[in-house]
Coordinates of C-alpha atoms in Angstrom, one line a residue:
M1 CA -93.1 179.2 15.3
R2 CA -94.1 177.5 18.6
K3 CA -96.6 178.9 21.2
F4 CA -96.9 178.0 24.7
I5 CA -99.3 179.0 27.3
V6 CA -98.5 178.9 31.1
S7 CA -100.8 180.1 33.9
D8 CA -100.6 180.5 37.7
L9 CA -97.1 179.9 38.3
H10 CA -97.5 181.8 41.8
G11 CA -93.7 182.1 42.4
N12 CA -92.8 178.5 41.9
G13 CA -89.2 179.0 40.8
D14 CA -88.3 175.3 40.0
I15 CA -91.2 174.9 37.6
Y16 CA -90.4 178.4 36.0
D17 CA -86.9 177.6 35.6
S18 CA -87.7 174.3 34.0
I19 CA -90.1 176.0 31.6
M20 CA -87.7 178.7 30.7
A21 CA -85.0 176.0 30.0
Y22 CA -87.0 174.0 27.9
L23 CA -88.2 176.9 25.7
E24 CA -84.6 178.3 25.4
N25 CA -83.5 175.1 24.1
I26 CA -86.4 174.9 21.3
S27 CA -85.7 178.7 20.7
M28 CA -82.2 177.8 19.4
S29 CA -83.7 176.3 16.4
E30 CA -87.1 178.0 15.9
K31 CA -89.0 181.2 17.1
V32 CA -90.9 180.6 20.3
E33 CA -93.6 182.6 22.0
L34 CA -94.5 182.3 25.7
Y35 CA -97.8 183.5 27.0
I36 CA -98.2 184.1 30.7
N37 CA -101.9 184.0 31.6
G38 CA -101.6 185.8 34.8
D39 CA -100.7 184.9 38.3
L40 CA -97.0 184.6 37.8
I41 CA -96.4 186.0 41.2
D42 CA -97.3 185.7 44.9
R43 CA -97.1 182.8 47.6
G44 CA -94.1 181.4 46.1
L45 CA -90.7 182.3 47.3
D46 CA -89.3 183.1 44.0
S47 CA -92.0 185.8 42.9
Y48 CA -89.7 188.5 42.9
R49 CA -86.9 186.8 40.8
M50 CA -89.4 185.5 38.3
L51 CA -91.2 188.9 38.0
E52 CA -87.7 190.8 37.5
D53 CA -86.5 187.9 34.9
V54 CA -89.7 188.3 32.9
I55 CA -89.6 192.1 32.6
D56 CA -85.8 192.0 31.9
R57 CA -86.7 189.3 29.0
I58 CA -89.3 191.7 27.8
N59 CA -87.4 194.9 27.8
N60 CA -84.4 193.2 26.2
N61 CA -86.1 191.3 23.3
D62 CA -84.9 187.9 24.7
S63 CA -85.1 185.0 22.4
I64 CA -88.3 183.9 24.0
K65 CA -91.1 186.4 23.2
I66 CA -93.1 186.8 26.1
Y67 CA -96.5 188.0 26.3
Y68 CA -97.7 188.7 30.0
L69 CA -101.4 188.9 30.8
G70 CA -102.6 190.3 33.7
G71 CA -104.4 188.0 36.5
N72 CA -106.1 188.9 39.9
H73 CA -102.7 188.9 41.6
E74 CA -101.0 191.2 39.3
L75 CA -104.3 193.5 39.8
M76 CA -103.9 193.1 43.4
M77 CA -100.3 194.1 43.2
Y78 CA -101.1 197.2 41.0
N79 CA -103.6 198.6 43.4
A80 CA -101.5 197.8 46.5
L81 CA -98.4 199.7 45.1
K82 CA -100.3 202.7 44.1
K83 CA -101.4 202.8 47.8
K84 CA -97.8 202.4 48.8
K85 CA -96.6 205.0 46.5
I86 CA -98.7 207.7 48.3
G87 CA -97.8 206.4 51.7
I88 CA -100.5 204.3 52.8
P89 CA -99.1 201.4 54.7
L90 CA -100.1 198.0 53.5
T91 CA -101.4 195.6 56.5
F92 CA -102.0 192.0 56.4
L93 CA -105.5 193.1 55.6
N94 CA -104.5 194.4 52.5
D95 CA -105.8 191.8 49.7
W96 CA -102.5 191.6 48.1
I97 CA -100.6 191.0 51.4
Y98 CA -103.3 188.7 52.5
N99 CA -102.9 186.7 49.3
G100 CA -99.2 186.4 49.3
G101 CA -98.0 189.6 48.1
G102 CA -95.9 190.3 51.1
I103 CA -92.9 188.3 49.5
I104 CA -92.5 191.0 47.0
E105 CA -93.0 193.9 49.4
N106 CA -90.5 192.8 51.6
K107 CA -88.1 192.5 48.9
I108 CA -89.0 195.9 47.5
D109 CA -88.6 197.4 51.1
S110 CA -85.1 196.1 51.3
I111 CA -83.6 197.5 48.3
D112 CA -82.3 201.1 48.1
N113 CA -84.3 202.3 45.2
S114 CA -87.6 201.3 46.6
K115 CA -89.6 204.2 45.3
E116 CA -88.2 204.0 41.9
K117 CA -89.0 200.3 41.9
I118 CA -92.6 200.8 43.0
K119 CA -93.0 203.3 40.0
E120 CA -91.4 200.8 37.7
Y121 CA -93.7 198.0 38.8
I122 CA -96.9 200.4 38.7
D123 CA -96.1 201.4 35.1
F124 CA -95.3 197.9 34.1
L125 CA -98.2 196.3 35.7
G126 CA -100.8 198.8 34.4
N127 CA -99.9 198.1 30.8
L128 CA -100.6 194.3 31.0
K129 CA -103.4 193.3 28.8
I130 CA -106.3 191.2 29.9
Y131 CA -107.1 189.3 26.8
N132 CA -105.0 187.9 23.9
L133 CA -107.0 186.8 20.8
F134 CA -104.7 184.7 18.7
D135 CA -104.9 184.4 14.8
E136 CA -105.2 180.8 15.1
S137 CA -108.4 178.7 15.5
I138 CA -109.3 175.4 16.4
N139 CA -112.4 173.6 14.8
N140 CA -113.2 177.3 13.1
N141 CA -113.2 178.6 16.7
P142 CA -110.8 181.6 17.1
I143 CA -108.8 181.0 20.5
L144 CA -109.2 183.5 23.1
L145 CA -106.8 183.7 26.1
V146 CA -107.9 185.4 29.4
H147 CA -107.1 184.5 33.2
A148 CA -110.5 184.1 34.5
Q149 CA -113.6 185.1 32.2
A150 CA -114.2 186.2 28.4
P151 CA -115.8 189.4 27.9
K152 CA -119.3 189.9 26.6
N153 CA -118.2 192.1 23.4
I154 CA -114.6 190.6 22.8
L155 CA -113.3 192.8 19.9
E156 CA -114.3 195.8 22.0
K157 CA -112.5 194.6 25.1
C158 CA -109.4 193.0 24.0
N159 CA -107.3 196.2 24.4
M160 CA -108.2 196.6 28.1
K161 CA -105.2 196.7 30.5
I162 CA -104.8 196.0 34.2
G163 CA -104.2 200.0 34.6
D164 CA -108.0 200.5 33.4
N165 CA -109.1 199.2 36.5
T166 CA -112.6 199.0 35.6
R167 CA -115.4 196.5 36.6
D168 CA -114.8 194.8 33.2
V169 CA -111.1 194.3 34.3
Y170 CA -112.1 192.7 37.7
K171 CA -114.5 190.4 36.2
A172 CA -112.1 189.2 33.5
V173 CA -109.3 188.4 36.2
W174 CA -111.5 187.2 39.1
T175 CA -114.8 185.7 38.0
R176 CA -115.0 182.0 38.7
D177 CA -117.8 179.4 37.5
R178 CA -119.9 180.4 40.3
D179 CA -119.8 183.6 42.6
E180 CA -120.7 184.0 46.2
Y181 CA -124.4 183.9 45.6
H182 CA -124.0 180.6 43.5
I183 CA -125.0 182.2 40.5
P184 CA -123.8 180.4 37.4
H185 CA -121.1 182.2 35.0
K186 CA -120.1 181.3 31.5
L187 CA -116.3 181.6 31.6
G188 CA -116.0 181.0 27.9
K189 CA -117.7 182.9 24.9
K190 CA -119.8 181.1 22.3
G191 CA -118.0 180.8 19.1
F192 CA -114.5 180.9 20.6
L193 CA -112.3 178.5 22.3
T194 CA -111.3 180.2 25.6
I195 CA -108.5 179.2 27.5
I196 CA -108.4 180.3 31.2
G197 CA -106.4 179.8 34.3
H198 CA -107.2 180.9 38.1
T199 CA -109.7 178.1 38.8
S200 CA -108.5 174.7 39.3
V201 CA -110.7 172.1 37.2
L202 CA -109.7 168.5 36.7
D203 CA -111.1 165.6 34.9
E204 CA -109.6 162.0 34.2
D205 CA -107.6 163.7 31.6
G206 CA -106.3 166.3 33.8
F207 CA -108.4 169.3 32.6
D208 CA -111.7 170.4 32.0
Y209 CA -113.3 171.2 28.6
N210 CA -117.0 171.9 28.1
K211 CA -117.6 171.4 24.5
K212 CA -121.2 172.8 24.8
E213 CA -120.0 176.1 26.4
N214 CA -116.7 175.9 24.7

């Protein structure tokens, strides 16, 4: 069994296609699991195609087992489409549209079954989990996957979904290392190896890992 994690592809079809081709090749000889750690969509021109491909693979039990976790862009899309469903127009000031969601919205508006597609997306996005706690561990630390921030009570929060739309969901997909008031946040959780996306962090090795905060 091989497990892979990707995050923040943001509609970049070239990268997505390369990843899937690589994984499909591996899946010919062994089982493959792909964990998408949020923000598959928005900004990039292939957002709609990538989302449709992931949904199709999940629904049809593709050779690559996909676990799709929600990020802040999935939460924004979910909330925006709930408004659109009841007839509230999405202007440029809408969070999702402002952050690149117009690419998908324009595609939805162009198809004949737009109302059915909106409902399909709301149902799909609402059921995306926020956290994944792996069975594996590194240096005796269980591995936790989340888009932005680990929960205070991991075992109680691991079943949260985008559709819960609570303050805890918002913090999990939006929190960065510092908020607008410059108050430091711990993105990880003591005793766990926390893998996040959302915030770009680079050191000389291409990543940032604070061993003290884990």
